[in-house]
Amino acid sequence: MNDADRRTKLMQLASGAVFLAIVVGVSLVESNSSNGDSGGDAESIDGAAEVNRSLSGIPQDEMALGEPSAPVELVEFGDLQCPVCKGYAEEILPPIIENQVKNGEVKIDFRNFTIIGPQSVDAGAAGLAAGAQERGWNFVELFYRNQGAENSGFADDAFLEAIAKGAGVDDLAKWNEDRKLFRAKVEETSQEAQRLGFNGTPSFAIEGPGTQGLEPIGTPESTGALEEAIEDAG
């Protein structure tokens, strides 16, 4: 595939982003409206066993999920307070993790792009601190499952610690110290996302033998579109 064809393909992959954001956002709003207060409660963290079971046996290195030697790296730039990111975590990415990640074809690296509010930085740093104990993806997935309303104040210390415990972080004292240090890393990856031209979350970039470095692909609208991007990059 020549460069012009690749640019066309990347534009096609990103073309559904706005539509999907609207659809996922509306569905989540409707779900939250029908279920009442469905998240953000430090006293009631749901889904920990399921999250930990689904990720069991998959290598984790900081915030990278998958075999370190995987030929393709898919990078997700997300904000843990973002409801559309929650939708991706629950609907779009699981088949990629179950197939291409577990098969060693791709690894997924989560990088913070904090665009919603101050607690996004707190949450992102807490996720990185969990990643330092190889539980970063457990933290991210569990956070999304228990996500409260944007900028409602739900992501306080009590909530973040409850998520860390549920995610299987063993050394909470170290986690508490590390999350203070990782705030700078959160800012760094947010700036990286901006340099790549992103202005919303989740946004994706990909790197592999078939790319010219890390190439932005925007917000592919389906699992199939991400699978196509992975195949092209390999």
Coordinates of C-alpha atoms in Angstrom, one line a residue:
M1 CA 0.0 0.0 0.0
N2 CA 1.5 3.4 -1.0
D3 CA 1.5 6.5 1.1
A4 CA -1.5 8.0 -0.6
D5 CA -3.6 4.9 -0.1
R6 CA -2.5 4.7 3.6
R7 CA -3.6 8.3 4.1
T8 CA -7.0 7.6 2.5
K9 CA -7.4 4.5 4.7
L10 CA -6.5 6.4 7.9
M11 CA -9.1 9.1 7.0
Q12 CA -11.7 6.4 6.4
L13 CA -11.0 4.8 9.7
A14 CA -11.4 8.0 11.6
S15 CA -14.5 9.2 9.7
G16 CA -17.0 7.6 12.1
A17 CA -15.6 9.3 15.2
V18 CA -18.2 12.1 15.7
F19 CA -21.1 9.8 14.9
L20 CA -19.9 7.1 17.3
A21 CA -19.2 9.7 20.1
I22 CA -22.8 10.9 19.8
V23 CA -24.3 7.4 19.7
V24 CA -22.2 6.1 22.7
G25 CA -22.7 9.3 24.6
V26 CA -26.5 9.2 24.1
S27 CA -26.7 5.5 25.0
L28 CA -24.7 6.1 28.2
V29 CA -26.8 9.1 29.2
E30 CA -30.0 7.0 28.6
S31 CA -28.6 4.1 30.6
N32 CA -27.6 6.4 33.5
S33 CA -31.0 8.1 33.5
S34 CA -32.8 4.7 33.6
N35 CA -30.6 3.2 36.3
G36 CA -30.2 6.2 38.5
D37 CA -26.8 6.8 40.2
S38 CA -25.0 4.0 38.5
G39 CA -21.4 4.7 39.4
G40 CA -18.8 6.7 41.3
D41 CA -19.5 5.1 44.7
A42 CA -16.3 4.1 46.6
E43 CA -18.5 1.9 48.9
S44 CA -19.9 -0.1 46.0
I45 CA -17.2 -1.1 43.4
D46 CA -18.7 -3.6 40.9
G47 CA -17.0 -5.9 38.4
A48 CA -13.6 -6.4 40.0
A49 CA -13.6 -10.2 39.7
E50 CA -14.7 -10.2 36.1
V51 CA -12.1 -7.6 35.1
N52 CA -9.3 -9.4 36.8
R53 CA -10.4 -12.7 35.4
S54 CA -10.6 -11.3 31.8
L55 CA -7.0 -9.8 32.0
S56 CA -5.5 -12.8 33.8
G57 CA -2.4 -14.2 32.1
I58 CA -1.9 -11.2 29.7
P59 CA 1.5 -9.6 30.2
Q60 CA 1.4 -6.0 31.5
D61 CA 4.3 -3.6 31.4
E62 CA 3.4 -0.2 33.0
M63 CA 0.3 0.7 30.9
A64 CA 1.0 -1.6 28.0
L65 CA -1.2 -4.7 27.7
G66 CA 0.1 -7.7 25.7
E67 CA 3.3 -9.4 24.7
P68 CA 6.2 -6.9 24.7
S69 CA 7.4 -8.4 21.4
A70 CA 4.0 -7.9 19.6
P71 CA 4.8 -6.5 16.1
V72 CA 2.0 -3.8 16.3
E73 CA 1.4 -1.3 19.1
L74 CA -2.0 0.3 19.4
V75 CA -2.0 3.4 21.5
E76 CA -5.2 4.7 23.1
F77 CA -5.3 8.3 24.4
G78 CA -8.1 8.4 26.9
D79 CA -9.6 10.3 29.8
L80 CA -10.8 8.1 32.7
Q81 CA -13.8 10.5 33.2
C82 CA -14.8 10.2 29.5
P83 CA -18.1 8.4 29.0
V84 CA -17.2 7.6 25.4
C85 CA -13.9 6.0 26.6
K86 CA -16.1 3.9 28.9
G87 CA -18.1 2.8 25.9
Y88 CA -15.0 1.8 24.0
A89 CA -13.7 -0.1 27.0
E90 CA -16.9 -2.1 27.3
E91 CA -17.9 -2.5 23.7
I92 CA -15.1 -1.9 21.1
L93 CA -11.9 -3.1 22.7
P94 CA -12.8 -6.4 24.4
P95 CA -12.7 -8.4 21.1
I96 CA -9.3 -6.9 20.3
I97 CA -8.0 -7.9 23.7
E98 CA -9.5 -11.4 23.5
N99 CA -8.1 -12.1 20.0
Q100 CA -5.2 -10.0 18.7
V101 CA -3.7 -9.1 22.1
K102 CA -4.0 -12.7 23.5
N103 CA -2.6 -14.0 20.2
G104 CA 0.5 -11.8 20.4
E105 CA -0.4 -9.8 17.3
V106 CA -0.7 -6.4 19.1
K107 CA -0.2 -4.7 22.4
I108 CA -2.3 -1.8 23.6
D109 CA -0.8 1.1 25.4
F110 CA -3.1 3.4 27.4
R111 CA -1.9 7.0 27.6
N112 CA -3.7 9.7 29.5
F113 CA -5.2 12.6 27.5
T114 CA -6.9 14.6 30.3
I115 CA -9.5 17.0 28.7
I116 CA -12.4 16.9 31.1
G117 CA -11.3 18.2 34.5
P118 CA -8.8 18.2 37.4
Q119 CA -9.8 14.8 38.7
S120 CA -8.9 13.3 35.3
V121 CA -5.3 14.1 36.2
D122 CA -5.7 12.5 39.6
A123 CA -7.3 9.4 38.1
G124 CA -4.7 9.1 35.4
A125 CA -1.8 9.3 37.8
A126 CA -3.5 6.7 40.0
G127 CA -3.8 4.4 36.9
L128 CA -0.1 4.9 36.2
A129 CA 0.8 4.0 39.8
A130 CA -1.2 0.8 39.4
G131 CA 0.7 0.2 36.2
A132 CA 3.9 0.3 38.2
Q133 CA 2.6 -2.8 39.9
E134 CA 1.5 -4.4 36.6
R135 CA -2.2 -3.7 37.4
G136 CA -2.6 -0.7 35.2
W137 CA -5.2 -2.1 32.8
N138 CA -7.1 -3.7 35.7
F139 CA -7.3 -0.2 37.2
V140 CA -8.4 1.4 33.9
E141 CA -11.1 -1.2 33.1
L142 CA -12.5 -1.3 36.7
F143 CA -12.5 2.5 36.8
Y144 CA -14.6 2.7 33.6
R145 CA -17.1 0.1 34.9
N146 CA -17.7 2.2 38.0
Q147 CA -17.3 5.6 36.4
G148 CA -19.5 8.4 37.7
A149 CA -20.7 11.6 36.0
E150 CA -18.1 13.9 34.5
N151 CA -16.7 16.5 37.0
S152 CA -19.1 15.4 39.7
G153 CA -16.3 15.0 42.2
F154 CA -16.6 11.2 42.3
A155 CA -13.0 10.5 41.6
D156 CA -11.7 11.4 45.0
D157 CA -9.0 9.6 47.0
A158 CA -11.5 7.2 48.5
F159 CA -12.8 6.2 45.1
L160 CA -9.4 5.9 43.6
E161 CA -8.1 3.7 46.5
A162 CA -11.2 1.5 46.2
I163 CA -10.5 1.0 42.5
A164 CA -6.9 0.2 43.2
K165 CA -7.8 -2.4 45.8
G166 CA -10.4 -4.0 43.5
A167 CA -7.8 -4.0 40.6
G168 CA -5.4 -6.1 42.8
V169 CA -2.8 -3.5 43.6
D170 CA -0.8 -5.2 46.4
D171 CA 1.3 -2.4 47.8
L172 CA -1.2 0.5 48.5
A173 CA 1.4 2.5 50.4
K174 CA 3.7 2.5 47.3
W175 CA 0.7 3.2 45.1
N176 CA -0.2 6.2 47.1
E177 CA 3.4 7.6 46.9
D178 CA 3.7 6.8 43.2
R179 CA 0.5 8.5 42.1
K180 CA 1.9 11.8 43.3
L181 CA 4.9 11.3 41.1
F182 CA 3.1 10.3 38.0
R183 CA 1.1 13.6 37.6
A184 CA 3.9 14.9 35.4
K185 CA 3.7 11.8 33.1
V186 CA -0.1 12.5 32.7
E187 CA 0.7 16.0 31.5
E188 CA 3.4 14.6 29.2
T189 CA 1.1 12.2 27.4
S190 CA -1.7 14.8 27.2
Q191 CA 0.8 17.1 25.3
E192 CA 1.8 14.1 23.1
A193 CA -1.9 13.7 22.1
Q194 CA -2.1 17.3 21.2
R195 CA 1.0 17.1 19.1
L196 CA -0.6 14.2 17.2
G197 CA -3.5 16.5 16.4
F198 CA -6.1 14.9 18.7
N199 CA -8.8 17.1 20.4
G200 CA -11.1 14.4 21.9
T201 CA -11.1 11.1 23.6
P202 CA -10.7 8.3 23.0
S203 CA -8.2 8.8 20.2
F204 CA -5.9 6.2 18.7
A205 CA -2.5 5.9 17.1
I206 CA -0.8 2.8 15.7
E207 CA 2.8 1.7 15.0
G208 CA 4.1 -1.4 13.2
P209 CA 6.1 -2.7 10.3
G210 CA 3.6 -1.2 7.9
T211 CA 3.6 2.4 9.4
Q212 CA 6.0 5.3 9.3
G213 CA 6.4 5.6 13.0
L214 CA 3.4 6.3 15.3
E215 CA 0.5 7.2 13.0
P216 CA -2.7 8.8 14.3
I217 CA -5.9 7.0 13.2
G218 CA -8.4 9.1 15.1
T219 CA -11.4 7.3 16.6
P220 CA -12.3 4.2 14.5
E221 CA -16.0 3.6 14.8
S222 CA -16.0 -0.2 15.4
T223 CA -14.0 -3.2 16.5
G224 CA -13.7 -4.1 12.8
A225 CA -12.2 -0.8 11.9
L226 CA -9.5 -1.2 14.6
E227 CA -8.9 -4.8 13.4
E228 CA -8.3 -3.4 9.9
A229 CA -5.9 -0.8 11.2
I230 CA -4.0 -3.5 13.1
E231 CA -3.8 -5.7 10.0
D232 CA -2.6 -2.8 7.8
A233 CA 0.1 -1.8 10.4
G234 CA 1.4 -5.3 10.6

